[in-house]
Amino acid sequence: MRKVYTNPALCSGCRACSVACALVHFGIADDALGAIQVVRDPLQRYEYQTVCRMCEDPECVAACMAAALARDPETGRIIVDRDRCIGCWMCVMVCPYGAVVASERLGKAIICDQCFEREQAACVAACSTGAIQMAEAEDTAGIAE
Amino acid sequence: MAGPIKTRYTIVGAGIAGIAAAEAIRELDRSGPLLVVNGEGVAPYCRPLTVEVLTDEKTPEEICLREAQWFSERKITIVTGDPVAELRAPTKQLLLATGQVVAWEKLLVAVGSQPAGVRIAGLEQVPCFTLFTQADAARLKPLCKPGAQALVVGIGLIGLQALTALRRRGVSVVAVEVAPKVLPMILDAEAAGYAQRRLEQHGIDVRVGTSVQELRPVAGGRRPYQALTSTGEVLDFDFLVMAVGMQPNLILADRAGIARGRGIRVSPTMQTSIPDIYAAGDVTEYPDWIEGGEEVHAHWVNAYRQGRIAGRHMAGGDPPPCEPVFLNSLRVFDLPIITMGASRRDALEGAEAFVAAAPARPAYRRLLVRDGRLIGATFVNDVGEAGVFQYLMQNRINIGEVAEELVNRGRKAFEFLDELHRQVVRGDLEWAPSMDLISEYRKNHRHTRWGHNEPEK
Amino acid sequence: MQDAIGNMRSRLAEIDLTAGTVHYEDTPPAVVREFLGGRGLNVAYLHRLLPAGVDALSPENVLIIGAGALTGTGCPNSSRFNITTKSPESNILGDANCGGFFGPKLRYSGIDRLIIRGRARQPVLLRLGDGRVEILDARAYWGLDVNDTQAAMRRDFGPTCESICIGPAGEVLVRFACVMTGVKNAAARGGMGAVMGSKRVKAIVATGGVGLEIADPDGLLALNEQIKDYLLDSSIVKVLGRVGTPLLYEVSNHLGTIRTRNSQDSSFVSTLDAEVIHEHVTKMISCHSCVVHCRHRNIHQGEGPEYTTIGLLGANLGIGDTEEVIRLNDLVNRLGLDVSSTGGILSWAMELYQRGIIDASLTGEPLQFGDYELVVRLIHSVARREGFGDVLAESSHAAARLNDPERKYLIAIKGLPQSDPHDCRYIKAFALGIATASRGADHLRSRPTLEVFNLPKDLLREIYGTDIDDDPTSYNTKEIVVATHESIYAVIDSVGICKFICHGFNSPKLLKYEHFSQLLERAFRASFSVADLQAVAHRIIDLERAFLNREGIRRPDDTLPWRYFEEPLPNGVAKGHRIDRAKFQEMLSRYYRLRRWDADGVVPQERVRELLAAWDDGSGA
């Protein structure tokens, strides 16, 4: 199971990852549509990435009342069925990592799919500082159990 | 009628608590006979999405919780449209309405809740609806025409859903709430102010601190019915939607002698006072570690969590205890709101409130902290990080030092969360020690020949 | 024509603050084709909309804010936008290019260019989002410094908004007030902030909501990655990523060309060397989509310092303490002042005081080089136009009051103080570049940094298309050098990419026309050949010059500070070098001929008509 890891200490805050993600998944350049987000505040002096941690027992899936979210047991990724998602943000409410992107514009949740169809995740390829890596990983323990 | 259906596990109720329990049982026991009794005549569906059916944003099929195939794949039998008539605890049997007898070894009562009502003089003389089940939605739908005038009694979660759906269908809505603020069980006064303004911006006539004293038909009026309010006003309407809250379905439990307060009492592993009978979801009450006492709180996430714990315990597992907190994710038209814990409290003894408000946006974040622990949180129109706070609350992590920074997204908040999630976020990977060392600085410019170090294209 | 620009969007919002109205339209594809975006399209609009002779601080002035053609596409370093107007500092073209995060957010908001006219009755802010512009009351923000304003924007418009704003200096119309975004990104030069302040626009905040449609997302991503890897392999990118622009301080200092004490000296202390600065840095950070990360988050306050700050607020004011320079850097940023002009104007006053040309009856106190506390006081008083600060706030317009009517001791050209801390008496191409730059004494229009590299002749021939004199102190062929750099920088500023990753600015390699052509093709299926892009550059440079001509600029204005001609450099390798007036004039003539301008530096009328023809094509299309 491959998984995207991030390191805020190496993040320069440029958001190339978010744009690359949006290009792959929507064909639109817009960092707001990236499943990986860079939270940055130049005044408070920080920048860090948020992206799905691929919980083994994901709270977001449990919380989804529209049955729009599912965990693919083979790849471990969280699949968002955008036709079903109603933008109720129950998943947002329970994600311990703040990694569900609540897109008011789409009215849908955006969650990292690990670019499973690509050799390399778009965000990893776009990062110029080595702040994002993709690696084989053990499951992240679910938070609930 | 054939003989009793013999099961190892029987689950009464096909809401999310029941489904989650069935799923959890099958994770530990793949073959033990498992029956789900669904009292409603339709396939299990998501109750909170009933309003989406009313507004035609979803079809009934689209809000289906689990299709028949899901049950058959898991060797789960589901009985639809045959509610339980009687729960016979001593003989470990159920009697269904059709006369079918079901024998069980472990039973889960997950029968949920239903809309509560209030007594109002003249109520029986006016068309009164609730909006909870698919049947409710089907009955209400023909009345939802542009120009119609609805009176919604109660502006809690159910009332909000109802008035949103009505408004979307072009119905004019006047909504009354007896409490001095909207969503009184969910929002503090300031947050409720944002919500009320948004309701009003969308054309809802909101009356807080107001109750309906009397209802009556009128002949020859602008509308066929009138309501007299506690503030002495007369409200005209075509039909009424009752949305004063929810109450657990306790008839079965009471007849079987299961101990209860306002809901069925359960242990942290969802066991009731009678051995081998469990309860989960909206029908239960649970000890509220934040405010003390027992709390009934109908909510999807808690129902799911409780259902899973019940299921695992029924199948011989040893799940960690469930300590639910009050959670809500709602939407006042285009204004998303997430709350948790004691968010409704304007003040709470021993607790300090940390607020970041931006009325212009509008956006509002509020944390309630007691003894360093997060006990309440509210996010209005700025909900993206709510889950982080849900985690901090559930795990009772001490945030006393950084609460102010957390609500304001200060640097110390970032450092605190970075430390908290360090391992999960960074994994056990090798990282460059710092950005400095990503690129090697060769101090070779003194002879002003950097150009030669450029790579060939 | 639409085919030629593909699906490149060039959406315009024209805001009339006097009337309180907003009008939307698309730039005609024929005009996009000719001027691309960013700086190019901005000047096309400015030339079209602004008649000659308008007071820069009057409501009639037009403030244009436009993103580059590739801004926000996610290609490396595509963060940049230009602010273009008539400058209240130079009274000619004001045009400032800026990075950060606002440019992409502008485009993600569904708008590529703002044209702001008139004057609001009370302070306003413009909110951009979902393809719309709203004019909102900004009285609550008036008076806040740059950081506090942006913190308020984040609070009131959400943490993902991006804004540009003016500080107190812009509000009181300091002629070198800048427009800021983030902690240190500035559209700094030419008093853009004063124009924004004159229109009573405190801030412009973008919230996104639309995005930018990309024709070939996979193709663009693949190209982006290829370019990124190529850039990361470059030693100059590595160096900039570690220490940023301060590395140039040592180069200039080593040569004996670091402007020191208002250019009376040309070498200074080593406590401002990049390695020393680096001790004060906690993290290097980036603008949007940047692969370089040259911005220092320092341990004291704010971000920086850049080479320009070290030079102009350090050596130029005789201040050598590292922390003091870093603090001055943050102070001017917070107040919304242009670092370059602040340093240039303060050092001018200091030398005038030193020479007894002015005294304490005007200044209120003695002015001494190297006095940090004095500089802090002066900066505050300038930003609020208090006391002597009110005189200095007039920038080069203060010449008469400073008793230096000929601006003999002001290091400025066309009324704009020189930005580059590099003393241009040594490298002659630098001198020609700042003398002819379309916005006054500015190195970012044409600086041929390659002059210091001692590049082999065959490489030089490849770069310049002809043999050039490789001696940086020679006057020969430098017009070719300047024109070559000027052209590609015009395109760089119009596609919205940072010069640090582009050919010519710091390296003979990096991104060239070919790269921009490929990127435009992948991003929008827009077909711009190398020749097309060079033609765009040619148009931009000619139209900027035509704008200057219309404002009265002629050959005598294309000159250098008095000192550059008359006093030889006192220190280092460059000791003894100055600019020879006659040779300079010959070089200038050759430059005009190369540009096909007349001997007085005027663009021929038929060329101007040709440059404006696209508007007619566009409206007819």
PDB file of N, CA, C and O in Angstrom, chain A residues 8-9 11-15 19-20 23-24 27-31 40-43 45-47 105 118 125-129, chain C residues 72 101 108 151 154 162 183 209-212 214 217-218 221 225 228 283 285-291 293 297-298 302:
ATOM      1  N   PRO A   8       6.512  19.199   7.021  1.00  0.00           N
ATOM      2  CA  PRO A   8       6.360  20.664   7.017  1.00  0.00           C
ATOM      3  C   PRO A   8       7.685  21.409   7.109  1.00  0.00           C
ATOM      4  O   PRO A   8       7.819  22.508   6.581  1.00  0.00           O
ATOM      5  N   ALA A   9       8.663  20.805   7.753  1.00  0.00           N
ATOM      6  CA  ALA A   9       9.942  21.498   7.921  1.00  0.00           C
ATOM      7  C   ALA A   9      10.613  21.759   6.571  1.00  0.00           C
ATOM      8  O   ALA A   9      11.424  22.670   6.436  1.00  0.00           O
ATOM      9  N   CYS A  11       8.818  22.177   3.745  1.00  0.00           N
ATOM     10  CA  CYS A  11       7.851  22.794   2.841  1.00  0.00           C
ATOM     11  C   CYS A  11       8.153  24.281   2.701  1.00  0.00           C
ATOM     12  O   CYS A  11       8.205  25.006   3.690  1.00  0.00           O
ATOM     13  N   SER A  12       8.341  24.730   1.467  1.00  0.00           N
ATOM     14  CA  SER A  12       8.593  26.153   1.238  1.00  0.00           C
ATOM     15  C   SER A  12       7.296  26.915   1.048  1.00  0.00           C
ATOM     16  O   SER A  12       7.309  28.127   0.873  1.00  0.00           O
ATOM     17  N   GLY A  13       6.179  26.196   1.043  1.00  0.00           N
ATOM     18  CA  GLY A  13       4.873  26.839   0.986  1.00  0.00           C
ATOM     19  C   GLY A  13       4.379  27.173  -0.401  1.00  0.00           C
ATOM     20  O   GLY A  13       3.402  27.901  -0.553  1.00  0.00           O
ATOM     21  N   CYS A  14       4.999  26.627  -1.452  1.00  0.00           N
ATOM     22  CA  CYS A  14       4.737  27.153  -2.803  1.00  0.00           C
ATOM     23  C   CYS A  14       3.435  26.684  -3.427  1.00  0.00           C
ATOM     24  O   CYS A  14       2.985  27.243  -4.409  1.00  0.00           O
ATOM     25  N   ARG A  15       2.857  25.613  -2.914  1.00  0.00           N
ATOM     26  CA  ARG A  15       1.561  25.097  -3.395  1.00  0.00           C
ATOM     27  C   ARG A  15       1.625  24.484  -4.789  1.00  0.00           C
ATOM     28  O   ARG A  15       0.589  24.288  -5.424  1.00  0.00           O
ATOM     29  N   VAL A  19      -1.584  22.562  -6.958  1.00  0.00           N
ATOM     30  CA  VAL A  19      -1.924  22.862  -8.350  1.00  0.00           C
ATOM     31  C   VAL A  19      -1.781  21.602  -9.196  1.00  0.00           C
ATOM     32  O   VAL A  19      -2.650  21.279 -10.018  1.00  0.00           O
ATOM     33  N   ALA A  20      -0.695  20.871  -8.977  1.00  0.00           N
ATOM     34  CA  ALA A  20      -0.477  19.633  -9.742  1.00  0.00           C
ATOM     35  C   ALA A  20      -1.623  18.660  -9.501  1.00  0.00           C
ATOM     36  O   ALA A  20      -2.137  18.029 -10.433  1.00  0.00           O
ATOM     37  N   LEU A  23      -4.655  19.775 -11.354  1.00  0.00           N
ATOM     38  CA  LEU A  23      -4.504  19.548 -12.796  1.00  0.00           C
ATOM     39  C   LEU A  23      -4.805  18.092 -13.144  1.00  0.00           C
ATOM     40  O   LEU A  23      -5.490  17.804 -14.118  1.00  0.00           O
ATOM     41  N   VAL A  24      -4.293  17.185 -12.325  1.00  0.00           N
ATOM     42  CA  VAL A  24      -4.514  15.766 -12.590  1.00  0.00           C
ATOM     43  C   VAL A  24      -5.996  15.408 -12.439  1.00  0.00           C
ATOM     44  O   VAL A  24      -6.549  14.672 -13.260  1.00  0.00           O
ATOM     45  N   GLY A  27      -8.226  19.011 -14.254  1.00  0.00           N
ATOM     46  CA  GLY A  27      -7.800  19.725 -15.463  1.00  0.00           C
ATOM     47  C   GLY A  27      -7.841  21.230 -15.296  1.00  0.00           C
ATOM     48  O   GLY A  27      -7.835  21.981 -16.259  1.00  0.00           O
ATOM     49  N   ILE A  28      -7.908  21.670 -14.050  1.00  0.00           N
ATOM     50  CA  ILE A  28      -7.985  23.102 -13.764  1.00  0.00           C
ATOM     51  C   ILE A  28      -6.829  23.471 -12.846  1.00  0.00           C
ATOM     52  O   ILE A  28      -6.568  22.766 -11.862  1.00  0.00           O
ATOM     53  N   ALA A  29      -6.132  24.536 -13.186  1.00  0.00           N
ATOM     54  CA  ALA A  29      -5.099  25.029 -12.284  1.00  0.00           C
ATOM     55  C   ALA A  29      -5.789  25.865 -11.216  1.00  0.00           C
ATOM     56  O   ALA A  29      -6.403  26.877 -11.517  1.00  0.00           O
ATOM     57  N   ASP A  30      -5.749  25.381  -9.995  1.00  0.00           N
ATOM     58  CA  ASP A  30      -6.326  26.108  -8.865  1.00  0.00           C
ATOM     59  C   ASP A  30      -5.941  25.362  -7.594  1.00  0.00           C
ATOM     60  O   ASP A  30      -6.383  24.233  -7.382  1.00  0.00           O
ATOM     61  N   ASP A  31      -5.117  25.988  -6.781  1.00  0.00           N
ATOM     62  CA  ASP A  31      -4.640  25.274  -5.589  1.00  0.00           C
ATOM     63  C   ASP A  31      -5.774  24.910  -4.638  1.00  0.00           C
ATOM     64  O   ASP A  31      -5.646  23.996  -3.840  1.00  0.00           O
ATOM     65  N   ARG A  40      -0.826  27.868   4.972  1.00  0.00           N
ATOM     66  CA  ARG A  40       0.307  28.743   5.214  1.00  0.00           C
ATOM     67  C   ARG A  40      -0.176  30.085   5.739  1.00  0.00           C
ATOM     68  O   ARG A  40      -1.257  30.557   5.389  1.00  0.00           O
ATOM     69  N   ASP A  41       0.629  30.651   6.604  1.00  0.00           N
ATOM     70  CA  ASP A  41       0.353  31.984   7.093  1.00  0.00           C
ATOM     71  C   ASP A  41       1.687  32.707   7.221  1.00  0.00           C
ATOM     72  O   ASP A  41       2.452  32.455   8.152  1.00  0.00           O
ATOM     73  N   PRO A  42       1.989  33.572   6.266  1.00  0.00           N
ATOM     74  CA  PRO A  42       3.292  34.233   6.284  1.00  0.00           C
ATOM     75  C   PRO A  42       3.447  35.147   7.496  1.00  0.00           C
ATOM     76  O   PRO A  42       4.568  35.404   7.928  1.00  0.00           O
ATOM     77  N   LEU A  43       2.334  35.599   8.044  1.00  0.00           N
ATOM     78  CA  LEU A  43       2.413  36.487   9.202  1.00  0.00           C
ATOM     79  C   LEU A  43       2.696  35.689  10.467  1.00  0.00           C
ATOM     80  O   LEU A  43       3.443  36.115  11.335  1.00  0.00           O
ATOM     81  N   ARG A  45       4.069  32.794  10.296  1.00  0.00           N
ATOM     82  CA  ARG A  45       5.329  32.148   9.953  1.00  0.00           C
ATOM     83  C   ARG A  45       5.261  30.625  10.021  1.00  0.00           C
ATOM     84  O   ARG A  45       6.047  29.984  10.704  1.00  0.00           O
ATOM     85  N   TYR A  46       4.324  30.058   9.272  1.00  0.00           N
ATOM     86  CA  TYR A  46       4.344  28.600   9.133  1.00  0.00           C
ATOM     87  C   TYR A  46       3.740  28.211   7.793  1.00  0.00           C
ATOM     88  O   TYR A  46       3.014  28.978   7.171  1.00  0.00           O
ATOM     89  N   GLU A  47       4.060  27.015   7.376  1.00  0.00           N
ATOM     90  CA  GLU A  47       3.423  26.399   6.231  1.00  0.00           C
ATOM     91  C   GLU A  47       3.499  24.894   6.458  1.00  0.00           C
ATOM     92  O   GLU A  47       4.514  24.377   6.903  1.00  0.00           O
ATOM     93  N   ARG A 105     -17.183  25.272  -3.317  1.00  0.00           N
ATOM     94  CA  ARG A 105     -17.408  25.558  -4.727  1.00  0.00           C
ATOM     95  C   ARG A 105     -17.994  24.357  -5.452  1.00  0.00           C
ATOM     96  O   ARG A 105     -18.917  24.481  -6.235  1.00  0.00           O
ATOM     97  N   ARG A 118      -1.273   6.581 -11.553  1.00  0.00           N
ATOM     98  CA  ARG A 118      -0.021   7.136 -12.066  1.00  0.00           C
ATOM     99  C   ARG A 118       1.166   6.478 -11.367  1.00  0.00           C
ATOM    100  O   ARG A 118       1.054   6.039 -10.230  1.00  0.00           O
ATOM    101  N   ALA A 125       5.790  14.568  -7.557  1.00  0.00           N
ATOM    102  CA  ALA A 125       6.557  14.969  -8.742  1.00  0.00           C
ATOM    103  C   ALA A 125       6.731  16.487  -8.804  1.00  0.00           C
ATOM    104  O   ALA A 125       7.737  16.972  -9.295  1.00  0.00           O
ATOM    105  N   ALA A 126       5.749  17.201  -8.301  1.00  0.00           N
ATOM    106  CA  ALA A 126       5.802  18.663  -8.417  1.00  0.00           C
ATOM    107  C   ALA A 126       6.642  19.319  -7.335  1.00  0.00           C
ATOM    108  O   ALA A 126       7.070  20.451  -7.482  1.00  0.00           O
ATOM    109  N   CYS A 127       6.870  18.627  -6.239  1.00  0.00           N
ATOM    110  CA  CYS A 127       7.554  19.249  -5.097  1.00  0.00           C
ATOM    111  C   CYS A 127       9.035  19.442  -5.392  1.00  0.00           C
ATOM    112  O   CYS A 127       9.716  18.510  -5.805  1.00  0.00           O
ATOM    113  N   SER A 128       9.517  20.633  -5.162  1.00  0.00           N
ATOM    114  CA  SER A 128      10.912  20.926  -5.485  1.00  0.00           C
ATOM    115  C   SER A 128      11.827  20.843  -4.275  1.00  0.00           C
ATOM    116  O   SER A 128      13.031  21.031  -4.399  1.00  0.00           O
ATOM    117  N   THR A 129      11.278  20.569  -3.094  1.00  0.00           N
ATOM    118  CA  THR A 129      12.135  20.555  -1.905  1.00  0.00           C
ATOM    119  C   THR A 129      12.205  19.187  -1.245  1.00  0.00           C
ATOM    120  O   THR A 129      12.827  19.048  -0.190  1.00  0.00           O
TER     121      THR A 129
ATOM    122  N   GLY C  72      -0.085  31.345 -12.420  1.00  0.00           N
ATOM    123  CA  GLY C  72      -1.077  30.462 -11.803  1.00  0.00           C
ATOM    124  C   GLY C  72      -1.235  29.116 -12.468  1.00  0.00           C
ATOM    125  O   GLY C  72      -1.984  28.279 -11.992  1.00  0.00           O
ATOM    126  N   PHE C 101       1.688  35.362  -3.770  1.00  0.00           N
ATOM    127  CA  PHE C 101       0.574  34.453  -4.027  1.00  0.00           C
ATOM    128  C   PHE C 101      -0.645  35.145  -4.616  1.00  0.00           C
ATOM    129  O   PHE C 101      -1.637  34.504  -4.929  1.00  0.00           O
ATOM    130  N   TYR C 108      -7.299  32.702 -10.249  1.00  0.00           N
ATOM    131  CA  TYR C 108      -8.229  31.684  -9.759  1.00  0.00           C
ATOM    132  C   TYR C 108      -9.575  32.316  -9.390  1.00  0.00           C
ATOM    133  O   TYR C 108     -10.577  31.630  -9.268  1.00  0.00           O
ATOM    134  N   ALA C 151      -3.454  40.637   7.859  1.00  0.00           N
ATOM    135  CA  ALA C 151      -4.031  39.780   8.907  1.00  0.00           C
ATOM    136  C   ALA C 151      -5.541  40.008   8.966  1.00  0.00           C
ATOM    137  O   ALA C 151      -6.319  39.058   9.112  1.00  0.00           O
ATOM    138  N   ARG C 154      -7.175  38.205   6.090  1.00  0.00           N
ATOM    139  CA  ARG C 154      -7.286  36.762   6.345  1.00  0.00           C
ATOM    140  C   ARG C 154      -8.431  36.479   7.309  1.00  0.00           C
ATOM    141  O   ARG C 154      -9.146  35.486   7.162  1.00  0.00           O
ATOM    142  N   GLU C 162      -5.880  35.885  -0.676  1.00  0.00           N
ATOM    143  CA  GLU C 162      -4.596  36.554  -0.879  1.00  0.00           C
ATOM    144  C   GLU C 162      -4.891  38.009  -1.195  1.00  0.00           C
ATOM    145  O   GLU C 162      -5.835  38.307  -1.930  1.00  0.00           O
ATOM    146  N   VAL C 183       4.505  39.269   3.495  1.00  0.00           N
ATOM    147  CA  VAL C 183       5.337  40.027   4.419  1.00  0.00           C
ATOM    148  C   VAL C 183       6.356  40.890   3.683  1.00  0.00           C
ATOM    149  O   VAL C 183       6.738  41.948   4.144  1.00  0.00           O
ATOM    150  N   GLY C 209     -12.225  30.742  -6.545  1.00  0.00           N
ATOM    151  CA  GLY C 209     -13.557  30.228  -6.846  1.00  0.00           C
ATOM    152  C   GLY C 209     -13.813  29.884  -8.307  1.00  0.00           C
ATOM    153  O   GLY C 209     -14.858  29.363  -8.638  1.00  0.00           O
ATOM    154  N   VAL C 210     -12.855  30.157  -9.180  1.00  0.00           N
ATOM    155  CA  VAL C 210     -13.063  29.848 -10.594  1.00  0.00           C
ATOM    156  C   VAL C 210     -11.959  28.932 -11.131  1.00  0.00           C
ATOM    157  O   VAL C 210     -12.228  27.909 -11.734  1.00  0.00           O
ATOM    158  N   GLY C 211     -10.714  29.308 -10.888  1.00  0.00           N
ATOM    159  CA  GLY C 211      -9.607  28.502 -11.399  1.00  0.00           C
ATOM    160  C   GLY C 211      -9.281  28.855 -12.845  1.00  0.00           C
ATOM    161  O   GLY C 211      -9.879  29.766 -13.431  1.00  0.00           O
ATOM    162  N   LEU C 212      -8.340  28.129 -13.374  1.00  0.00           N
ATOM    163  CA  LEU C 212      -7.822  28.429 -14.701  1.00  0.00           C
ATOM    164  C   LEU C 212      -7.815  27.128 -15.498  1.00  0.00           C
ATOM    165  O   LEU C 212      -7.133  26.169 -15.136  1.00  0.00           O
ATOM    166  N   ILE C 214      -6.928  24.450 -18.088  1.00  0.00           N
ATOM    167  CA  ILE C 214      -5.678  24.099 -18.757  1.00  0.00           C
ATOM    168  C   ILE C 214      -5.981  23.128 -19.891  1.00  0.00           C
ATOM    169  O   ILE C 214      -6.695  22.143 -19.712  1.00  0.00           O
ATOM    170  N   PRO C 217      -3.502  19.225 -19.375  1.00  0.00           N
ATOM    171  CA  PRO C 217      -2.981  19.140 -17.993  1.00  0.00           C
ATOM    172  C   PRO C 217      -1.829  18.147 -17.851  1.00  0.00           C
ATOM    173  O   PRO C 217      -0.817  18.463 -17.223  1.00  0.00           O
ATOM    174  N   ASP C 218      -1.973  16.979 -18.457  1.00  0.00           N
ATOM    175  CA  ASP C 218      -0.906  15.989 -18.314  1.00  0.00           C
ATOM    176  C   ASP C 218       0.368  16.447 -19.004  1.00  0.00           C
ATOM    177  O   ASP C 218       1.465  16.282 -18.472  1.00  0.00           O
ATOM    178  N   LEU C 221       1.944  19.140 -16.877  1.00  0.00           N
ATOM    179  CA  LEU C 221       2.598  18.596 -15.686  1.00  0.00           C
ATOM    180  C   LEU C 221       3.933  17.943 -16.027  1.00  0.00           C
ATOM    181  O   LEU C 221       4.920  18.112 -15.303  1.00  0.00           O
ATOM    182  N   GLU C 225       7.545  19.249 -14.674  1.00  0.00           N
ATOM    183  CA  GLU C 225       8.466  18.404 -13.918  1.00  0.00           C
ATOM    184  C   GLU C 225       9.848  18.377 -14.578  1.00  0.00           C
ATOM    185  O   GLU C 225      10.868  18.486 -13.899  1.00  0.00           O
ATOM    186  N   LYS C 228      11.411  21.683 -13.883  1.00  0.00           N
ATOM    187  CA  LYS C 228      11.796  21.750 -12.473  1.00  0.00           C
ATOM    188  C   LYS C 228      13.109  20.991 -12.243  1.00  0.00           C
ATOM    189  O   LYS C 228      14.032  21.508 -11.605  1.00  0.00           O
ATOM    190  N   LYS C 283      14.288  29.801   7.886  1.00  0.00           N
ATOM    191  CA  LYS C 283      13.779  28.932   6.829  1.00  0.00           C
ATOM    192  C   LYS C 283      13.727  29.721   5.533  1.00  0.00           C
ATOM    193  O   LYS C 283      13.445  30.908   5.546  1.00  0.00           O
ATOM    194  N   ILE C 285      11.731  30.253   2.145  1.00  0.00           N
ATOM    195  CA  ILE C 285      10.383  29.977   1.674  1.00  0.00           C
ATOM    196  C   ILE C 285      10.164  30.534   0.271  1.00  0.00           C
ATOM    197  O   ILE C 285      11.028  31.227  -0.270  1.00  0.00           O
ATOM    198  N   SER C 286       9.000  30.241  -0.270  1.00  0.00           N
ATOM    199  CA  SER C 286       8.756  30.433  -1.705  1.00  0.00           C
ATOM    200  C   SER C 286       7.584  31.339  -1.997  1.00  0.00           C
ATOM    201  O   SER C 286       6.700  31.508  -1.183  1.00  0.00           O
ATOM    202  N   CYS C 287       7.566  31.825  -3.211  1.00  0.00           N
ATOM    203  CA  CYS C 287       6.355  32.360  -3.813  1.00  0.00           C
ATOM    204  C   CYS C 287       5.586  31.178  -4.421  1.00  0.00           C
ATOM    205  O   CYS C 287       6.044  30.041  -4.376  1.00  0.00           O
ATOM    206  N   HIS C 288       4.456  31.472  -5.029  1.00  0.00           N
ATOM    207  CA  HIS C 288       3.613  30.420  -5.584  1.00  0.00           C
ATOM    208  C   HIS C 288       4.353  29.643  -6.678  1.00  0.00           C
ATOM    209  O   HIS C 288       4.982  30.232  -7.553  1.00  0.00           O
ATOM    210  N   SER C 289       4.286  28.309  -6.581  1.00  0.00           N
ATOM    211  CA  SER C 289       4.848  27.396  -7.590  1.00  0.00           C
ATOM    212  C   SER C 289       6.357  27.507  -7.765  1.00  0.00           C
ATOM    213  O   SER C 289       6.890  27.060  -8.762  1.00  0.00           O
ATOM    214  N   CYS C 290       7.023  28.098  -6.798  1.00  0.00           N
ATOM    215  CA  CYS C 290       8.445  28.391  -6.966  1.00  0.00           C
ATOM    216  C   CYS C 290       9.322  27.196  -6.620  1.00  0.00           C
ATOM    217  O   CYS C 290       9.087  26.510  -5.645  1.00  0.00           O
ATOM    218  N   VAL C 291      10.339  26.960  -7.429  1.00  0.00           N
ATOM    219  CA  VAL C 291      11.277  25.879  -7.150  1.00  0.00           C
ATOM    220  C   VAL C 291      12.579  26.409  -6.530  1.00  0.00           C
ATOM    221  O   VAL C 291      13.477  25.647  -6.212  1.00  0.00           O
ATOM    222  N   HIS C 293      12.914  28.931  -3.818  1.00  0.00           N
ATOM    223  CA  HIS C 293      12.780  29.357  -2.414  1.00  0.00           C
ATOM    224  C   HIS C 293      13.916  30.271  -1.945  1.00  0.00           C
ATOM    225  O   HIS C 293      14.693  29.950  -1.083  1.00  0.00           O
ATOM    226  N   ARG C 297      12.982  33.655   5.802  1.00  0.00           N
ATOM    227  CA  ARG C 297      12.227  33.993   7.013  1.00  0.00           C
ATOM    228  C   ARG C 297      13.289  34.174   8.082  1.00  0.00           C
ATOM    229  O   ARG C 297      13.978  33.220   8.446  1.00  0.00           O
ATOM    230  N   ASN C 298      13.480  35.426   8.506  1.00  0.00           N
ATOM    231  CA  ASN C 298      14.595  35.657   9.421  1.00  0.00           C
ATOM    232  C   ASN C 298      14.175  35.559  10.874  1.00  0.00           C
ATOM    233  O   ASN C 298      12.992  35.510  11.193  1.00  0.00           O
ATOM    234  N   GLY C 302       9.942  39.610  10.104  1.00  0.00           N
ATOM    235  CA  GLY C 302       9.635  39.630   8.686  1.00  0.00           C
ATOM    236  C   GLY C 302      10.468  38.679   7.853  1.00  0.00           C
ATOM    237  O   GLY C 302      11.049  37.722   8.346  1.00  0.00           O
TER     238      GLY C 302
END
